[in-house]
Coordinates of C-alpha atoms in Angstrom, one line a residue:
X1 CA -52.2 77.7 20.7
X2 CA -52.8 75.6 23.8
X3 CA -56.2 74.6 22.6
X4 CA -55.8 74.2 18.8
X5 CA -58.4 72.8 16.4
X6 CA -56.8 69.4 16.0
X7 CA -58.8 68.6 12.9
X8 CA -56.8 71.4 11.1
X9 CA -53.4 69.9 12.0
X10 CA -52.0 67.4 9.6
X11 CA -49.3 64.9 10.5
X12 CA -46.8 63.9 7.7
X13 CA -45.2 60.6 7.0
X14 CA -42.0 62.0 8.5
X15 CA -44.0 62.9 11.7
X16 CA -45.3 59.4 12.0
X17 CA -41.8 58.0 11.8
X18 CA -40.1 60.7 13.9
X19 CA -42.6 60.7 16.8
X20 CA -43.5 56.9 16.8
X21 CA -42.5 56.6 20.5
X22 CA -44.8 59.5 21.4
X23 CA -47.8 58.0 19.5
X24 CA -47.8 54.8 21.5
X25 CA -48.0 56.7 24.8
X26 CA -51.7 57.1 25.7
X27 CA -50.9 60.4 27.5
X28 CA -49.5 61.8 24.3
X29 CA -50.9 59.9 21.3
X30 CA -51.9 61.5 18.0
X31 CA -53.8 64.4 19.6
X32 CA -50.8 65.3 21.9
X33 CA -48.4 65.3 19.0
X34 CA -50.7 67.6 17.1
X35 CA -50.8 69.9 20.0
X36 CA -47.0 70.0 20.1
X37 CA -46.8 70.7 16.4
X38 CA -49.3 73.6 16.8
X39 CA -47.5 75.0 19.9
X40 CA -45.1 77.9 20.1
X41 CA -42.5 78.3 22.9
X42 CA -40.2 81.2 23.7
X43 CA -36.9 80.4 25.4
X44 CA -35.2 83.3 27.1
X45 CA -31.5 82.5 27.0
X46 CA -29.4 79.8 25.2
X47 CA -27.0 79.1 28.0
X48 CA -26.8 76.2 30.5
X49 CA -30.6 75.9 30.9
X50 CA -31.6 76.9 27.4
X51 CA -29.3 74.4 25.8
X52 CA -30.9 71.1 26.9
X53 CA -34.3 72.8 26.9
X54 CA -34.1 73.8 23.2
X55 CA -32.7 70.4 22.2
X56 CA -35.5 68.5 23.7
X57 CA -38.3 70.9 22.7
X58 CA -37.1 70.6 19.1
X59 CA -36.8 66.8 19.3
X60 CA -40.3 66.6 20.9
X61 CA -41.8 68.3 17.8
X62 CA -42.7 71.9 19.0
X63 CA -43.8 73.6 15.8
X64 CA -42.4 77.1 16.6
X65 CA -39.5 78.0 18.9
X66 CA -38.4 81.5 19.7
X67 CA -35.0 82.3 21.2
X68 CA -33.9 85.5 22.9
X69 CA -30.2 86.0 23.4
X70 CA -27.5 88.6 22.5
X71 CA -24.4 86.8 23.7
X72 CA -21.7 85.0 21.8
X73 CA -20.3 81.5 22.4
X74 CA -17.2 81.4 24.6
X75 CA -14.9 78.5 25.4
X76 CA -16.0 78.6 29.0
X77 CA -19.6 77.9 27.9
X78 CA -18.8 74.5 26.4
X79 CA -18.5 72.7 29.8
X80 CA -22.3 72.9 30.2
X81 CA -24.0 74.7 27.2
X82 CA -24.3 71.5 25.1
X83 CA -26.2 73.1 22.2
X84 CA -23.0 74.9 21.2
X85 CA -19.9 73.4 19.8
X86 CA -16.2 74.5 19.5
X87 CA -16.7 75.6 15.9
X88 CA -19.2 78.2 17.1
X89 CA -16.9 80.0 19.6
X90 CA -17.0 83.7 18.9
X91 CA -20.3 83.5 17.0
X92 CA -23.8 84.4 18.2
X93 CA -25.4 81.9 20.5
X94 CA -28.8 82.2 18.8
X95 CA -27.3 81.3 15.4
X96 CA -25.5 78.3 17.0
X97 CA -28.7 77.2 18.7
X98 CA -30.8 77.5 15.5
X99 CA -28.2 75.4 13.6
X100 CA -28.4 72.6 16.1
X101 CA -32.2 72.8 16.4
X102 CA -32.6 72.4 12.6
X103 CA -30.1 69.5 12.7
X104 CA -32.5 67.8 15.1
X105 CA -35.7 68.8 13.6
X106 CA -35.7 70.6 10.2
X107 CA -39.5 71.0 10.4
X108 CA -39.3 73.4 13.4
X109 CA -39.8 77.1 12.8
X110 CA -37.1 79.0 14.7
X111 CA -37.5 82.7 15.4
X112 CA -34.4 84.6 16.6
X113 CA -34.4 87.8 18.7
X114 CA -30.7 88.9 19.0
X115 CA -31.4 91.5 21.6
X116 CA -31.5 92.2 25.3
X117 CA -35.0 91.6 26.7
X118 CA -36.2 94.9 28.2
X119 CA -39.4 96.5 29.4
X120 CA -39.6 98.2 26.0
X121 CA -39.6 95.0 23.9
X122 CA -40.7 92.2 26.3
X123 CA -44.5 92.3 25.7
X124 CA -44.1 92.5 21.9
X125 CA -41.6 89.5 21.9
X126 CA -43.5 87.3 24.4
X127 CA -47.0 87.9 23.0
X128 CA -47.1 85.5 20.0
X129 CA -46.0 82.4 22.1
X130 CA -48.0 79.9 24.1
X131 CA -45.4 79.2 26.8
X132 CA -42.4 81.1 28.0
X133 CA -39.4 79.4 29.5
X134 CA -37.0 81.4 31.6
X135 CA -33.4 80.2 31.2
X136 CA -31.8 83.4 32.5
X137 CA -29.3 83.9 35.2
X138 CA -30.0 87.4 36.6
X139 CA -32.7 88.9 38.8
X140 CA -33.7 91.9 36.7
X141 CA -34.6 89.6 33.7
X142 CA -36.3 87.1 35.9
X143 CA -38.6 89.8 37.3
X144 CA -39.2 91.2 33.8
X145 CA -40.1 87.8 32.4
X146 CA -42.4 87.1 35.3
X147 CA -44.3 90.4 35.0
X148 CA -44.6 90.2 31.3
X149 CA -46.0 86.7 31.6
X150 CA -48.5 87.9 34.2
X151 CA -49.7 90.8 32.0
X152 CA -50.0 88.5 29.0
X153 CA -51.4 85.5 30.8
X154 CA -48.6 83.2 29.7
X155 CA -47.2 80.2 31.7
X156 CA -43.7 80.8 32.9
X157 CA -41.5 77.7 33.2
X158 CA -38.8 78.7 35.6
X159 CA -35.4 77.2 36.4
X160 CA -32.2 78.4 38.1
X161 CA -28.8 76.8 38.9
X162 CA -25.8 77.5 41.1
X163 CA -22.8 75.3 42.0
X164 CA -24.5 71.9 42.7
X165 CA -28.0 73.1 43.3
X166 CA -31.0 73.8 41.1
X167 CA -34.6 74.9 41.3
X168 CA -37.6 74.4 38.9
X169 CA -41.3 75.3 39.0
X170 CA -44.1 76.6 36.8
X171 CA -45.3 80.1 37.4
X172 CA -48.5 81.9 36.4
X173 CA -50.4 78.8 35.4
X174 CA -53.9 77.8 36.3
X175 CA -54.2 80.6 38.9
X176 CA -51.0 79.5 40.5
X177 CA -48.2 81.6 42.1
X178 CA -45.8 83.7 40.1
X179 CA -42.1 84.6 40.7
X180 CA -43.0 87.4 43.1
X181 CA -44.7 84.9 45.4
X182 CA -41.3 83.1 45.7
X183 CA -39.2 86.3 45.8
X184 CA -41.2 89.4 46.7
X185 CA -38.0 91.5 46.7
X186 CA -34.7 91.0 44.9
X187 CA -31.6 90.3 47.0
X188 CA -29.1 93.1 47.3
X189 CA -26.8 93.3 44.3
X190 CA -23.7 91.1 44.7
X191 CA -25.2 89.1 47.5
X192 CA -25.7 86.1 45.3
X193 CA -22.6 85.2 43.3
X194 CA -22.8 84.5 39.6
X195 CA -21.8 81.1 38.2
X196 CA -18.7 82.8 36.9
X197 CA -17.7 83.6 40.5
X198 CA -19.1 80.6 42.3
X199 CA -18.9 77.9 39.6
X200 CA -21.5 75.4 38.4
X201 CA -21.3 71.6 37.9
X202 CA -21.6 71.1 34.1
X203 CA -24.3 68.5 34.2
X204 CA -26.5 70.4 36.6
X205 CA -28.2 72.7 34.0
X206 CA -28.8 69.6 31.9
X207 CA -31.0 68.2 34.6
X208 CA -32.9 71.4 35.4
X209 CA -33.2 72.4 31.8
X210 CA -34.6 68.9 30.9
X211 CA -37.1 69.3 33.8
X212 CA -38.2 72.6 32.3
X213 CA -38.6 71.0 28.9
X214 CA -40.7 68.2 30.5
X215 CA -43.0 70.7 32.2
X216 CA -43.4 72.7 28.9
X217 CA -44.4 69.5 27.1
X218 CA -46.9 68.6 29.8
X219 CA -48.5 72.1 29.7
X220 CA -48.9 71.8 25.9
X221 CA -50.4 68.3 25.8
X222 CA -52.4 68.8 29.0
X223 CA -51.3 65.6 30.6
X224 CA -49.8 64.9 34.0
X225 CA -49.3 67.0 37.1
X226 CA -47.1 70.1 36.6
X227 CA -44.9 71.9 39.1
X228 CA -47.5 74.6 39.5
X229 CA -47.6 75.4 43.2
X230 CA -44.5 73.3 43.9
X231 CA -40.9 74.4 43.9
X232 CA -38.6 71.5 43.1
X233 CA -35.1 71.7 44.8
X234 CA -32.3 69.5 43.5
X235 CA -28.9 68.9 45.1
X236 CA -26.6 67.1 42.7
X237 CA -23.9 66.6 45.3
X238 CA -26.2 64.7 47.6
X239 CA -28.4 63.5 44.7
X240 CA -31.6 64.6 46.5
X241 CA -34.9 66.1 45.4
X242 CA -37.1 68.1 47.7
X243 CA -40.3 70.0 47.2
X244 CA -41.7 73.2 48.8
X245 CA -45.3 74.3 48.4
X246 CA -45.9 77.6 46.8
X247 CA -49.1 79.6 47.1
X248 CA -50.2 83.0 45.7
X249 CA -49.7 85.8 48.2
X250 CA -53.2 87.3 48.7
X251 CA -51.7 90.8 49.5
X252 CA -49.0 90.9 46.8
X253 CA -49.0 94.1 44.7
X254 CA -50.9 93.9 41.5
X255 CA -48.7 93.9 38.4
X256 CA -50.1 96.6 36.1
X257 CA -47.1 97.5 33.9
X258 CA -43.5 96.8 33.3
X259 CA -41.0 98.9 35.2
X260 CA -37.3 99.6 35.3
X261 CA -36.0 96.3 36.5
X262 CA -32.4 97.3 36.8
X263 CA -33.6 100.1 39.2
X264 CA -35.9 97.7 41.0
X265 CA -33.0 95.3 41.7
X266 CA -30.7 98.1 42.8
X267 CA -28.2 97.7 39.9
X268 CA -27.7 101.5 39.2
X269 CA -27.4 102.2 42.9
X270 CA -24.8 99.4 43.3
X271 CA -22.9 100.6 40.3
X272 CA -22.8 104.2 41.6
X273 CA -21.6 102.9 45.0
X274 CA -19.0 100.8 43.2
X275 CA -17.9 103.7 41.1
X276 CA -17.5 105.9 44.2
X277 CA -15.5 103.2 45.9
X278 CA -13.3 102.8 42.9
X279 CA -12.7 106.5 42.7
X280 CA -11.4 106.5 46.2
X281 CA -9.3 103.4 45.7
X282 CA -5.8 103.2 44.4
X283 CA -5.5 100.9 41.3
X284 CA -2.7 99.6 39.2
X285 CA -2.7 97.7 35.8
X286 CA -1.3 94.3 35.4
X287 CA 1.6 95.8 33.3
X288 CA 2.4 98.0 36.2
X289 CA 2.3 95.0 38.5
X290 CA 4.6 93.2 36.2
X291 CA 7.1 96.0 36.3
X292 CA 7.0 96.0 40.1
X293 CA 7.6 92.2 40.2
X294 CA 10.5 92.5 37.8
X295 CA 12.2 95.2 39.9
X296 CA 14.2 94.6 43.0
X297 CA 11.5 96.1 45.2
X298 CA 10.6 94.1 48.4
X299 CA 8.4 96.6 50.2
X300 CA 5.1 95.2 49.1
X301 CA 2.8 92.2 49.7
X302 CA 0.8 90.8 46.8
X303 CA -2.5 89.5 48.3
X304 CA -4.7 87.0 46.4
X305 CA -8.3 86.9 47.8
X306 CA -9.7 84.1 45.6
X307 CA -10.7 80.7 46.9
X308 CA -8.1 78.0 47.5
X309 CA -9.2 75.9 44.6
X310 CA -8.8 78.9 42.3
X311 CA -5.4 79.5 43.6
X312 CA -4.5 75.9 42.7
X313 CA -5.5 76.6 39.1
X314 CA -3.3 79.7 38.6
X315 CA -1.2 82.1 40.6
X316 CA 0.7 85.4 40.0
X317 CA 4.3 84.8 41.2
X318 CA 4.9 85.8 44.8
X319 CA 1.2 86.2 45.8
X320 CA -0.1 85.2 49.2
X321 CA -3.6 83.7 49.6
X322 CA -6.1 85.0 52.1
X323 CA -9.6 84.3 50.7
X324 CA -12.2 87.0 50.7
X325 CA -14.5 84.8 52.9
X326 CA -11.9 84.9 55.7
X327 CA -11.5 88.7 55.4
X328 CA -15.3 89.1 55.5
X329 CA -15.5 87.0 58.7
X330 CA -12.7 89.0 60.3
X331 CA -10.0 86.4 60.8
X332 CA -8.4 87.3 57.5
X333 CA -8.1 90.9 58.5
X334 CA -5.6 90.1 61.1
X335 CA -3.7 87.8 58.8
X336 CA -3.4 90.6 56.3
X337 CA -2.3 93.0 59.0
X338 CA 0.5 90.6 60.0
X339 CA 1.5 90.1 56.4
X340 CA 1.6 93.9 55.6
X341 CA 3.6 94.9 58.7
X342 CA 4.5 98.3 57.2
X343 CA 4.7 97.0 53.6
X344 CA 2.7 98.3 50.7
X345 CA -0.5 96.1 50.1
X346 CA -1.5 95.1 46.6
X347 CA -4.6 92.9 46.1
X348 CA -6.0 90.9 43.2
X349 CA -8.7 88.3 42.5
X350 CA -10.0 86.8 39.2
X351 CA -11.3 90.0 37.7
X352 CA -10.9 92.7 40.3
X353 CA -14.3 92.8 42.0
X354 CA -13.6 90.6 45.0
X355 CA -10.3 92.2 45.7
X356 CA -11.9 95.7 45.6
X357 CA -14.5 94.4 48.1
X358 CA -11.6 93.0 50.3
X359 CA -9.7 96.3 50.2
X360 CA -12.9 98.2 51.2
X361 CA -13.2 95.9 54.3
X362 CA -9.5 96.2 55.1
X363 CA -9.6 100.0 54.7
X364 CA -12.3 100.1 57.5
X365 CA -9.8 98.2 59.6
X366 CA -7.1 100.8 58.9
X367 CA -5.2 98.9 56.2
X368 CA -4.9 100.7 52.9
X369 CA -4.1 98.9 49.6
X370 CA -4.0 99.0 45.8
X371 CA -6.3 97.0 43.6
X372 CA -5.1 95.2 40.5
X373 CA -7.4 96.1 37.6
X374 CA -8.7 93.0 35.8
X375 CA -7.2 90.6 38.2
X376 CA -5.4 87.4 37.2
X377 CA -7.6 87.2 34.1
X378 CA -6.0 90.3 32.8
X379 CA -2.6 89.0 33.8
X380 CA -3.2 85.9 31.7
X381 CA -4.4 87.9 28.7
X382 CA -1.9 90.8 28.8
X383 CA 1.2 89.6 30.6
X384 CA 1.7 85.8 30.8
X385 CA -0.4 83.6 28.6
X386 CA 1.0 80.5 30.2
X387 CA -1.1 81.3 33.3
X388 CA -4.4 79.3 32.8
X389 CA -7.5 81.4 32.2
X390 CA -10.6 79.9 33.7

């Protein structure tokens, strides 16, 4: 309800006490707080971006908050997903988020959608809300959220993070650009590493998520200048902010319906190629690797293709580090060739994906090898719990 009848919205004694610092801001005031109370916001995801976003929206007095997520809280989330606590590990994120929201603001209505957002349910879920905030971390869902917002005429407050860098903008607002104007086509699957592979500075999503919350509040109260038509780029390592102008593409395809976004982003094709590659690749389990290491065999080389900083965290005994990046650039191929020198090659990484990619490159260079299924993560869980899991 971006244009509510303010005469129908009543503020309580608790409201006057709780939002006192808002009331004395001319840009917010009584009318702005009434708009916040009447507003509804849907947050897609309760991870790094969704955590600060939900906390601040609840604290600001948003009357109705919807949350879409189907994941559970993991220990690795706690470094950045500040809405969750240790006692919630292993439990649904949306339940954890609701508990925290109501601790901050018991007057907020919280709607939970413990499901994967899809083309089948997106329009129904998004329709009741005034503003949609995208806190997701994958391309199929970003395109889905964008297209659903375009079809429904909803503002889409966007943010993304990776390593030390973040982006934020407002899509589909006041005839401004949408996500497809920034990214007309998705990148090939696997080209952009996930945060699980590339890492992310814990405070980074706090900054970008808070910017998303700020833009959401401004849209609702109708004050200030939003990021509509501007892409904000933040580099935490250098502590710099930059802006790029965004404009609607006059020849962009018209969005008429929701599509298969996994197919659009090439996910099934990539999975099929990966399955074919896996079928033609020799594999061994971590228990088989353990048996080999415990034997007197010396006719093998155990190759670790992770990054050097990961190798410092945890190693499998006897492994030799040659990062995937070096293998992709070519210099690592010759290193591996020299290491193998007639020996059997066994490769591993964190979970098995990067080592499979390395072995595919090495195979083209005439070097055959065996991939360790599950990587060092499986080694830690199934063989040696003293090896840190990260």
